[in-house]
């Protein structure tokens, strides 16, 4: 497939501008307002989780190459087209975790997502009808898929087989025609396709692509995410404080090394259908951080850490959906870790 020399990509950005805080809220709001949530949080948190403001979808078409990242595209827009577009980033290399958003409905990092991988031809994007339902394929394609599945499970007679072959041939021709149409579109228009961007799901949006990830960071903070070890304070012969040294076997390190790569990006929490803001579930990221220290042989607070997560909104709230495993940018099998930590807490 020949690629055009000059290519563009279209970014459909879900934008949000918060409404200015009203004076009544500063004075305490309505006397009938609910003061606290049974799951914690309180009035401030519930106010924060109901952001109000203007929402709209804005399209930007800019020059781009297939190997550009989506973050590159947003930087181009910010510098040359629309300086009001808000998004968060820092390292640009998948190390800081500050730029997690939803790309085509999937939580991931802007700086590691390439245009080549995420741009879709408009016809391939799910269409949303008037009632807000997303259509993920044509009725005919869905029927063909279910028939192919059924054909694999059941034997069919000769006549049916002929029909099925004819139908498959038609579908194959349709697919080839669609592929060729996409290819022609790209060659003639130079468009690599469309990428849909929205703030990270499960967190309240603050502005445009920036979500408020404080609920996740607060949950991690509550679980004391630092080493608590008994060390003997060593002093030198001159009486000065010497360094602590904790020796650890490579096998002991292997138990938590992968977990220590978590960058608290929130992608797993954005994928988790139970988390949704953190009121009823402390979330997979907080449990990963807790598990990292529980599995560290130098830490002396493993029992207290397990007590802290053995609550209704702790390990008991995990439904083992395992959606959290799919997109962790640091390669942590979050769902498996949830499984391990739940078993460890129950067996203690
Ligand atoms: S476990 Fe992975 S996806 Fe979840 S916060 Fe840590 S790095 Fe991000
Ligand atoms: S900008 Fe740091 S992880 Fe993407």
mmCIF file of C-alpha atoms and ligand atoms in Angstrom:
data_model
loop_
_atom_site.group_PDB
_atom_site.id
_atom_site.type_symbol
_atom_site.label_atom_id
_atom_site.label_comp_id
_atom_site.label_asym_id
_atom_site.label_seq_id
_atom_site.Cartn_x
_atom_site.Cartn_y
_atom_site.Cartn_z
ATOM 1 C CA UNK A 1 0.000 0.000 0.000
ATOM 2 C CA UNK A 2 1.614 3.220 -1.121
ATOM 3 C CA UNK A 3 1.470 5.993 1.433
ATOM 4 C CA UNK A 4 0.994 9.603 0.413
ATOM 5 C CA UNK A 5 3.998 11.856 0.988
ATOM 6 C CA UNK A 6 1.866 14.426 2.736
ATOM 7 C CA UNK A 7 -0.358 12.906 5.357
ATOM 8 C CA UNK A 8 -2.769 14.286 7.896
ATOM 9 C CA UNK A 9 -4.576 12.976 10.913
ATOM 10 C CA UNK A 10 -7.812 14.200 12.475
ATOM 11 C CA UNK A 11 -8.080 14.370 16.248
ATOM 12 C CA UNK A 12 -11.584 14.414 17.727
ATOM 13 C CA UNK A 13 -11.025 15.843 21.194
ATOM 14 C CA UNK A 14 -13.702 15.739 23.899
ATOM 15 C CA UNK A 15 -13.261 19.134 25.486
ATOM 16 C CA UNK A 16 -14.506 20.415 28.823
ATOM 17 C CA UNK A 17 -14.415 23.819 30.448
ATOM 18 C CA UNK A 18 -15.525 23.827 34.089
ATOM 19 C CA UNK A 19 -18.050 26.337 35.257
ATOM 20 C CA UNK A 20 -16.730 28.870 37.736
ATOM 21 C CA UNK A 21 -17.418 27.961 41.367
ATOM 22 C CA UNK A 22 -20.522 29.648 42.679
ATOM 23 C CA UNK A 23 -20.333 31.913 45.725
ATOM 24 C CA UNK A 24 -22.959 29.790 47.564
ATOM 25 C CA UNK A 25 -20.661 26.791 47.528
ATOM 26 C CA UNK A 26 -17.935 28.813 49.231
ATOM 27 C CA UNK A 27 -20.479 29.764 51.941
ATOM 28 C CA UNK A 28 -21.492 26.144 52.530
ATOM 29 C CA UNK A 29 -24.140 25.520 49.848
ATOM 30 C CA UNK A 30 -27.681 24.292 50.466
ATOM 31 C CA UNK A 31 -28.646 23.343 54.053
ATOM 32 C CA UNK A 32 -30.338 20.244 52.563
ATOM 33 C CA UNK A 33 -27.210 19.017 50.760
ATOM 34 C CA UNK A 34 -25.936 15.568 51.767
ATOM 35 C CA UNK A 35 -22.966 16.124 54.045
ATOM 36 C CA UNK A 36 -21.126 12.853 53.652
ATOM 37 C CA UNK A 37 -20.966 9.652 51.663
ATOM 38 C CA UNK A 38 -21.254 6.233 53.359
ATOM 39 C CA UNK A 39 -18.088 5.285 51.448
ATOM 40 C CA UNK A 40 -16.052 8.265 52.678
ATOM 41 C CA UNK A 41 -15.150 11.247 50.603
ATOM 42 C CA UNK A 42 -17.481 13.833 52.144
ATOM 43 C CA UNK A 43 -19.182 16.867 50.712
ATOM 44 C CA UNK A 44 -16.031 18.289 49.137
ATOM 45 C CA UNK A 45 -15.325 15.071 47.276
ATOM 46 C CA UNK A 46 -18.881 14.670 46.013
ATOM 47 C CA UNK A 47 -18.872 18.270 44.809
ATOM 48 C CA UNK A 48 -15.593 17.582 43.031
ATOM 49 C CA UNK A 49 -16.994 14.461 41.381
ATOM 50 C CA UNK A 50 -19.858 16.295 39.751
ATOM 51 C CA UNK A 51 -17.987 18.685 37.506
ATOM 52 C CA UNK A 52 -20.236 21.085 35.695
ATOM 53 C CA UNK A 53 -19.336 23.089 32.689
ATOM 54 C CA UNK A 54 -19.346 23.226 28.933
ATOM 55 C CA UNK A 55 -18.641 20.023 27.008
ATOM 56 C CA UNK A 56 -18.143 19.690 23.284
ATOM 57 C CA UNK A 57 -16.184 17.691 20.714
ATOM 58 C CA UNK A 58 -13.651 19.623 18.641
ATOM 59 C CA UNK A 59 -11.929 18.319 15.522
ATOM 60 C CA UNK A 60 -8.388 19.241 14.522
ATOM 61 C CA UNK A 61 -6.833 18.096 11.246
ATOM 62 C CA UNK A 62 -3.066 18.511 11.217
ATOM 63 C CA UNK A 63 -0.088 17.192 9.216
ATOM 64 C CA UNK A 64 1.278 14.013 10.788
ATOM 65 C CA UNK A 65 3.406 10.985 10.036
ATOM 66 C CA UNK A 66 2.403 7.431 10.965
ATOM 67 C CA UNK A 67 5.301 7.170 13.435
ATOM 68 C CA UNK A 68 4.323 10.342 15.350
ATOM 69 C CA UNK A 69 2.858 9.860 18.790
ATOM 70 C CA UNK A 70 -0.551 11.226 19.724
ATOM 71 C CA UNK A 71 1.292 13.497 22.188
ATOM 72 C CA UNK A 72 3.302 14.924 19.231
ATOM 73 C CA UNK A 73 0.007 15.716 17.482
ATOM 74 C CA UNK A 74 -1.413 17.470 20.546
ATOM 75 C CA UNK A 75 1.812 19.506 20.904
ATOM 76 C CA UNK A 76 1.479 20.584 17.250
ATOM 77 C CA UNK A 77 -2.113 21.655 17.867
ATOM 78 C CA UNK A 78 -1.180 23.505 21.047
ATOM 79 C CA UNK A 79 1.721 25.348 19.365
ATOM 80 C CA UNK A 80 0.224 26.132 15.982
ATOM 81 C CA UNK A 81 -3.566 25.840 16.047
ATOM 82 C CA UNK A 82 -5.231 26.174 19.457
ATOM 83 C CA UNK A 83 -3.248 27.225 22.546
ATOM 84 C CA UNK A 84 -6.340 26.774 24.732
ATOM 85 C CA UNK A 85 -6.321 22.969 24.411
ATOM 86 C CA UNK A 86 -5.365 21.498 27.804
ATOM 87 C CA UNK A 87 -3.584 18.175 28.368
ATOM 88 C CA UNK A 88 -0.972 16.958 30.843
ATOM 89 C CA UNK A 89 2.421 15.412 30.113
ATOM 90 C CA UNK A 90 5.933 15.509 31.474
ATOM 91 C CA UNK A 91 8.624 13.015 30.409
ATOM 92 C CA UNK A 92 7.292 12.127 26.959
ATOM 93 C CA UNK A 93 8.742 8.614 27.245
ATOM 94 C CA UNK A 94 6.312 6.477 29.238
ATOM 95 C CA UNK A 95 8.129 7.039 32.538
ATOM 96 C CA UNK A 96 6.114 9.583 34.558
ATOM 97 C CA UNK A 97 2.540 8.395 33.981
ATOM 98 C CA UNK A 98 1.073 11.896 33.837
ATOM 99 C CA UNK A 99 -0.541 11.717 30.383
ATOM 100 C CA UNK A 100 -3.060 8.884 30.671
ATOM 101 C CA UNK A 101 -6.201 9.549 28.607
ATOM 102 C CA UNK A 102 -8.797 7.546 26.721
ATOM 103 C CA UNK A 103 -7.818 6.956 23.071
ATOM 104 C CA UNK A 104 -10.613 5.518 20.936
ATOM 105 C CA UNK A 105 -12.258 4.481 24.221
ATOM 106 C CA UNK A 106 -9.179 2.697 25.606
ATOM 107 C CA UNK A 107 -7.207 4.096 28.571
ATOM 108 C CA UNK A 108 -3.534 4.508 27.582
ATOM 109 C CA UNK A 109 -0.626 6.982 27.587
ATOM 110 C CA UNK A 110 -0.461 9.753 24.963
ATOM 111 C CA UNK A 111 3.320 9.538 24.633
ATOM 112 C CA UNK A 112 3.473 5.839 23.788
ATOM 113 C CA UNK A 113 0.476 5.756 21.414
ATOM 114 C CA UNK A 114 1.462 6.154 17.771
ATOM 115 C CA UNK A 115 -0.727 7.523 14.998
ATOM 116 C CA UNK A 116 -0.046 4.337 13.031
ATOM 117 C CA UNK A 117 -1.569 2.178 15.763
ATOM 118 C CA UNK A 118 -4.536 4.324 16.736
ATOM 119 C CA UNK A 119 -5.754 6.227 13.662
ATOM 120 C CA UNK A 120 -8.914 4.677 12.251
ATOM 121 C CA UNK A 121 -10.721 5.444 9.054
ATOM 122 C CA UNK A 122 -13.997 7.189 9.993
ATOM 123 C CA UNK A 123 -16.046 4.218 8.782
ATOM 124 C CA UNK A 124 -14.224 1.972 11.295
ATOM 125 C CA UNK A 125 -15.106 4.157 14.292
ATOM 126 C CA UNK A 126 -18.178 3.089 16.282
ATOM 127 C CA UNK A 127 -21.172 5.259 15.436
ATOM 128 C CA UNK A 128 -23.238 6.711 18.275
ATOM 129 C CA UNK A 129 -26.986 6.880 17.675
ATOM 130 C CA UNK A 130 -29.483 9.431 19.025
ATOM 131 C CA UNK A 131 -29.945 7.405 22.214
ATOM 132 C CA UNK A 132 -26.211 7.285 22.937
ATOM 133 C CA UNK A 133 -25.627 3.634 21.948
ATOM 134 C CA UNK A 134 -22.423 2.854 20.078
ATOM 135 C CA UNK A 135 -22.843 0.625 17.035
ATOM 136 C CA UNK A 136 -19.770 -1.526 16.792
ATOM 137 C CA UNK A 137 -20.524 -3.058 13.401
ATOM 138 C CA UNK A 138 -23.183 -3.403 10.742
ATOM 139 C CA UNK A 139 -26.032 -5.840 11.320
ATOM 140 C CA UNK A 140 -24.810 -7.876 8.380
ATOM 141 C CA UNK A 141 -21.244 -8.097 9.717
ATOM 142 C CA UNK A 142 -22.466 -9.177 13.161
ATOM 143 C CA UNK A 143 -24.734 -11.822 11.547
ATOM 144 C CA UNK A 144 -21.872 -13.068 9.352
ATOM 145 C CA UNK A 145 -19.580 -13.319 12.385
ATOM 146 C CA UNK A 146 -22.118 -15.341 14.373
ATOM 147 C CA UNK A 147 -22.683 -17.622 11.367
ATOM 148 C CA UNK A 148 -18.953 -18.210 10.994
ATOM 149 C CA UNK A 149 -18.798 -19.135 14.700
ATOM 150 C CA UNK A 150 -21.768 -21.468 14.316
ATOM 151 C CA UNK A 151 -20.182 -23.050 11.239
ATOM 152 C CA UNK A 152 -17.124 -23.915 13.312
ATOM 153 C CA UNK A 153 -19.265 -25.694 15.915
ATOM 154 C CA UNK A 154 -21.832 -27.476 13.718
ATOM 155 C CA UNK A 155 -21.538 -29.571 10.575
ATOM 156 C CA UNK A 156 -23.556 -28.309 7.618
ATOM 157 C CA UNK A 157 -24.995 -30.126 4.622
ATOM 158 C CA UNK A 158 -23.869 -29.568 1.037
ATOM 159 C CA UNK A 159 -26.524 -27.049 0.055
ATOM 160 C CA UNK A 160 -25.943 -24.962 3.191
ATOM 161 C CA UNK A 161 -22.213 -25.179 2.629
ATOM 162 C CA UNK A 162 -22.667 -23.781 -0.867
ATOM 163 C CA UNK A 163 -24.772 -20.943 0.544
ATOM 164 C CA UNK A 164 -22.259 -20.307 3.294
ATOM 165 C CA UNK A 165 -19.399 -20.305 0.811
ATOM 166 C CA UNK A 166 -21.276 -17.871 -1.407
ATOM 167 C CA UNK A 167 -21.992 -15.637 1.598
ATOM 168 C CA UNK A 168 -18.366 -15.843 2.787
ATOM 169 C CA UNK A 169 -17.204 -14.983 -0.733
ATOM 170 C CA UNK A 170 -19.535 -11.971 -0.694
ATOM 171 C CA UNK A 171 -18.287 -10.915 2.734
ATOM 172 C CA UNK A 172 -14.669 -11.361 1.621
ATOM 173 C CA UNK A 173 -15.402 -9.223 -1.429
ATOM 174 C CA UNK A 174 -17.011 -6.603 0.835
ATOM 175 C CA UNK A 175 -13.977 -6.637 3.125
ATOM 176 C CA UNK A 176 -11.598 -6.336 0.166
ATOM 177 C CA UNK A 177 -13.687 -3.487 -1.229
ATOM 178 C CA UNK A 178 -13.673 -1.730 2.153
ATOM 179 C CA UNK A 179 -9.897 -2.203 2.518
ATOM 180 C CA UNK A 180 -9.315 -0.911 -0.972
ATOM 181 C CA UNK A 181 -11.643 2.041 -0.277
ATOM 182 C CA UNK A 182 -9.642 2.851 2.878
ATOM 183 C CA UNK A 183 -6.396 2.543 0.951
ATOM 184 C CA UNK A 184 -7.709 4.739 -1.863
ATOM 185 C CA UNK A 185 -9.022 7.293 0.620
ATOM 186 C CA UNK A 186 -5.621 7.490 2.288
ATOM 187 C CA UNK A 187 -3.749 7.699 -1.009
ATOM 188 C CA UNK A 188 -5.983 10.361 -2.502
ATOM 189 C CA UNK A 189 -6.759 12.462 0.574
ATOM 190 C CA UNK A 190 -3.509 11.784 2.451
ATOM 191 C CA UNK A 191 -5.476 11.196 5.643
ATOM 192 C CA UNK A 192 -4.187 8.614 8.091
ATOM 193 C CA UNK A 193 -7.574 8.575 9.777
ATOM 194 C CA UNK A 194 -9.302 9.784 12.919
ATOM 195 C CA UNK A 195 -8.281 9.443 16.579
ATOM 196 C CA UNK A 196 -10.836 10.067 19.326
ATOM 197 C CA UNK A 197 -9.488 11.489 22.585
ATOM 198 C CA UNK A 198 -11.240 11.923 25.933
ATOM 199 C CA UNK A 199 -10.085 12.314 29.547
ATOM 200 C CA UNK A 200 -9.257 9.190 31.544
ATOM 201 C CA UNK A 201 -12.513 7.417 32.461
ATOM 202 C CA UNK A 202 -13.332 6.840 36.123
ATOM 203 C CA UNK A 203 -11.964 10.234 37.207
ATOM 204 C CA UNK A 204 -13.637 13.659 37.192
ATOM 205 C CA UNK A 205 -12.460 15.795 34.272
ATOM 206 C CA UNK A 206 -10.752 19.043 35.248
ATOM 207 C CA UNK A 207 -10.304 20.632 31.822
ATOM 208 C CA UNK A 208 -10.219 19.084 28.338
ATOM 209 C CA UNK A 209 -7.997 15.959 28.547
ATOM 210 C CA UNK A 210 -6.885 16.555 32.138
ATOM 211 C CA UNK A 211 -8.594 14.333 34.699
ATOM 212 C CA UNK A 212 -8.354 14.800 38.461
ATOM 213 C CA UNK A 213 -6.368 11.740 39.609
ATOM 214 C CA UNK A 214 -6.243 12.885 43.260
ATOM 215 C CA UNK A 215 -8.723 10.151 44.346
ATOM 216 C CA UNK A 216 -6.215 7.508 43.205
ATOM 217 C CA UNK A 217 -3.188 9.279 44.701
ATOM 218 C CA UNK A 218 -5.032 9.730 48.021
ATOM 219 C CA UNK A 219 -5.877 6.021 48.136
ATOM 220 C CA UNK A 220 -2.215 5.159 47.478
ATOM 221 C CA UNK A 221 -1.101 7.634 50.180
ATOM 222 C CA UNK A 222 -3.466 6.079 52.748
ATOM 223 C CA UNK A 223 -1.661 2.753 52.343
ATOM 224 C CA UNK A 224 1.746 4.204 53.362
ATOM 225 C CA UNK A 225 3.622 3.651 50.088
ATOM 226 C CA UNK A 226 7.119 3.681 51.574
ATOM 227 C CA UNK A 227 9.438 1.120 53.122
ATOM 228 C CA UNK A 228 8.951 0.566 56.862
ATOM 229 C CA UNK A 229 11.917 -1.456 58.004
ATOM 230 C CA UNK A 230 13.661 -1.995 61.331
ATOM 231 C CA UNK A 231 17.187 -0.886 60.818
ATOM 232 C CA UNK A 232 20.028 -0.586 63.297
ATOM 233 C CA UNK A 233 21.372 2.909 63.255
ATOM 234 C CA UNK A 234 24.989 2.384 62.383
ATOM 235 C CA UNK A 235 27.615 4.962 63.301
ATOM 236 C CA UNK A 236 31.167 5.367 62.184
ATOM 237 C CA UNK A 237 34.133 5.300 64.579
ATOM 238 C CA UNK A 238 33.897 9.134 64.602
ATOM 239 C CA UNK A 239 30.290 8.912 65.797
ATOM 240 C CA UNK A 240 28.731 10.031 62.488
ATOM 241 C CA UNK A 241 25.612 8.322 61.168
ATOM 242 C CA UNK A 242 26.516 5.594 58.699
ATOM 243 C CA UNK A 243 24.342 4.311 55.866
ATOM 244 C CA UNK A 244 21.824 1.557 56.372
ATOM 245 C CA UNK A 245 22.394 -1.555 54.338
ATOM 246 C CA UNK A 246 19.628 -4.070 53.725
ATOM 247 C CA UNK A 247 20.775 -7.221 52.039
ATOM 248 C CA UNK A 248 18.322 -9.070 49.842
ATOM 249 C CA UNK A 249 18.578 -12.253 47.798
ATOM 250 C CA UNK A 250 17.691 -11.948 44.067
ATOM 251 C CA UNK A 251 14.753 -14.305 44.674
ATOM 252 C CA UNK A 252 13.378 -11.908 47.292
ATOM 253 C CA UNK A 253 13.823 -8.982 44.906
ATOM 254 C CA UNK A 254 12.023 -10.883 42.121
ATOM 255 C CA UNK A 255 8.859 -11.048 44.269
ATOM 256 C CA UNK A 256 8.186 -7.317 43.998
ATOM 257 C CA UNK A 257 10.542 -5.952 41.332
ATOM 258 C CA UNK A 258 7.912 -5.741 38.575
ATOM 259 C CA UNK A 259 5.440 -4.131 40.971
ATOM 260 C CA UNK A 260 7.955 -1.430 41.824
ATOM 261 C CA UNK A 261 7.744 -0.264 38.184
ATOM 262 C CA UNK A 262 4.229 1.145 38.715
ATOM 263 C CA UNK A 263 4.170 4.823 37.757
ATOM 264 C CA UNK A 264 0.677 5.538 39.162
ATOM 265 C CA UNK A 265 -0.624 6.517 35.736
ATOM 266 C CA UNK A 266 -4.198 5.396 36.475
ATOM 267 C CA UNK A 267 -4.653 3.387 33.260
ATOM 268 C CA UNK A 268 -5.659 0.287 35.244
ATOM 269 C CA UNK A 269 -8.114 2.318 37.323
ATOM 270 C CA UNK A 270 -9.583 3.885 34.191
ATOM 271 C CA UNK A 271 -10.136 0.368 32.815
ATOM 272 C CA UNK A 272 -11.658 -1.001 36.047
ATOM 273 C CA UNK A 273 -15.479 -1.028 35.961
ATOM 274 C CA UNK A 274 -15.616 -1.170 39.788
ATOM 275 C CA UNK A 275 -13.265 1.739 40.568
ATOM 276 C CA UNK A 276 -15.188 4.631 38.959
ATOM 277 C CA UNK A 277 -13.890 7.387 41.221
ATOM 278 C CA UNK A 278 -12.696 5.275 44.147
ATOM 279 C CA UNK A 279 -15.637 5.637 46.549
ATOM 280 C CA UNK A 280 -16.498 1.929 46.689
ATOM 281 C CA UNK A 281 -13.108 0.421 45.765
ATOM 282 C CA UNK A 282 -9.629 1.668 46.585
ATOM 283 C CA UNK A 283 -8.596 0.565 43.111
ATOM 284 C CA UNK A 284 -5.993 -1.676 41.487
ATOM 285 C CA UNK A 285 -3.176 0.904 41.590
ATOM 286 C CA UNK A 286 -3.401 1.304 45.390
ATOM 287 C CA UNK A 287 -3.453 -2.491 45.767
ATOM 288 C CA UNK A 288 -0.404 -2.822 43.491
ATOM 289 C CA UNK A 289 1.479 -0.341 45.697
ATOM 290 C CA UNK A 290 0.391 -2.181 48.849
ATOM 291 C CA UNK A 291 1.365 -5.534 47.353
ATOM 292 C CA UNK A 292 4.777 -4.131 46.374
ATOM 293 C CA UNK A 293 5.634 -3.552 50.076
ATOM 294 C CA UNK A 294 3.874 -6.667 51.387
ATOM 295 C CA UNK A 295 6.129 -8.730 49.115
ATOM 296 C CA UNK A 296 9.283 -6.841 50.096
ATOM 297 C CA UNK A 297 11.295 -8.951 52.571
ATOM 298 C CA UNK A 298 12.777 -5.780 54.138
ATOM 299 C CA UNK A 299 9.384 -4.355 55.139
ATOM 300 C CA UNK A 300 8.220 -5.228 58.664
ATOM 301 C CA UNK A 301 4.605 -4.039 58.382
ATOM 302 C CA UNK A 302 3.199 -6.706 56.069
ATOM 303 C CA UNK A 303 0.445 -7.760 58.530
ATOM 304 C CA UNK A 304 -0.653 -4.182 59.172
ATOM 305 C CA UNK A 305 -0.671 -3.534 55.424
ATOM 306 C CA UNK A 306 -2.868 -6.594 54.827
ATOM 307 C CA UNK A 307 -5.226 -5.489 57.619
ATOM 308 C CA UNK A 308 -5.523 -2.092 55.923
ATOM 309 C CA UNK A 309 -6.708 -3.566 52.622
ATOM 310 C CA UNK A 310 -8.918 -6.285 54.159
ATOM 311 C CA UNK A 311 -11.998 -4.046 54.026
ATOM 312 C CA UNK A 312 -15.250 -3.835 52.086
ATOM 313 C CA UNK A 313 -13.727 -1.263 49.741
ATOM 314 C CA UNK A 314 -10.383 -3.093 49.663
ATOM 315 C CA UNK A 315 -9.683 -6.571 48.308
ATOM 316 C CA UNK A 316 -13.324 -7.593 48.926
ATOM 317 C CA UNK A 317 -14.501 -5.106 46.286
ATOM 318 C CA UNK A 318 -12.358 -6.594 43.489
ATOM 319 C CA UNK A 319 -14.629 -8.547 41.142
ATOM 320 C CA UNK A 320 -11.739 -10.167 39.179
ATOM 321 C CA UNK A 321 -12.919 -8.622 35.909
ATOM 322 C CA UNK A 322 -9.226 -8.317 34.968
ATOM 323 C CA UNK A 323 -9.802 -5.365 32.647
ATOM 324 C CA UNK A 324 -6.951 -3.728 34.588
ATOM 325 C CA UNK A 325 -4.412 -6.148 33.104
ATOM 326 C CA UNK A 326 -4.891 -5.204 29.484
ATOM 327 C CA UNK A 327 -3.131 -1.881 29.052
ATOM 328 C CA UNK A 328 -0.642 -1.372 31.894
ATOM 329 C CA UNK A 329 2.198 0.580 30.212
ATOM 330 C CA UNK A 330 4.745 -0.944 32.624
ATOM 331 C CA UNK A 331 3.873 -4.525 31.768
ATOM 332 C CA UNK A 332 2.377 -5.371 35.170
ATOM 333 C CA UNK A 333 -0.228 -8.116 35.033
ATOM 334 C CA UNK A 334 -2.463 -6.139 37.380
ATOM 335 C CA UNK A 335 -5.330 -8.654 37.392
ATOM 336 C CA UNK A 336 -2.976 -11.489 38.369
ATOM 337 C CA UNK A 337 -1.481 -9.335 41.130
ATOM 338 C CA UNK A 338 -4.993 -8.601 42.423
ATOM 339 C CA UNK A 339 -5.663 -12.326 42.477
ATOM 340 C CA UNK A 340 -2.417 -13.012 44.396
ATOM 341 C CA UNK A 341 -2.943 -10.285 46.976
ATOM 342 C CA UNK A 342 -6.576 -11.311 47.581
ATOM 343 C CA UNK A 343 -5.417 -14.911 48.205
ATOM 344 C CA UNK A 344 -2.619 -13.722 50.492
ATOM 345 C CA UNK A 345 -4.960 -11.553 52.577
ATOM 346 C CA UNK A 346 -7.516 -14.359 52.941
ATOM 347 C CA UNK A 347 -4.905 -16.962 53.914
ATOM 348 C CA UNK A 348 -3.088 -14.925 56.552
HETATM 349 S S1 LIG B 1 -0.326 -0.822 37.670
HETATM 350 FE FE1 LIG B 1 0.240 -0.196 35.569
HETATM 351 S S2 LIG B 1 -1.636 0.746 34.736
HETATM 352 FE FE2 LIG B 1 -1.897 0.654 36.981
HETATM 353 S S3 LIG B 1 -1.185 2.654 37.746
HETATM 354 FE FE3 LIG B 1 0.584 1.240 37.839
HETATM 355 S S4 LIG B 1 1.663 1.530 35.878
HETATM 356 FE FE4 LIG B 1 -0.394 2.436 35.609
HETATM 357 S S1 LIG B 2 4.568 11.970 29.369
HETATM 358 FE FE1 LIG B 2 5.467 10.787 30.981
HETATM 359 S S2 LIG B 2 4.503 8.829 30.698
HETATM 360 FE FE2 LIG B 2 3.793 9.958 28.977
#
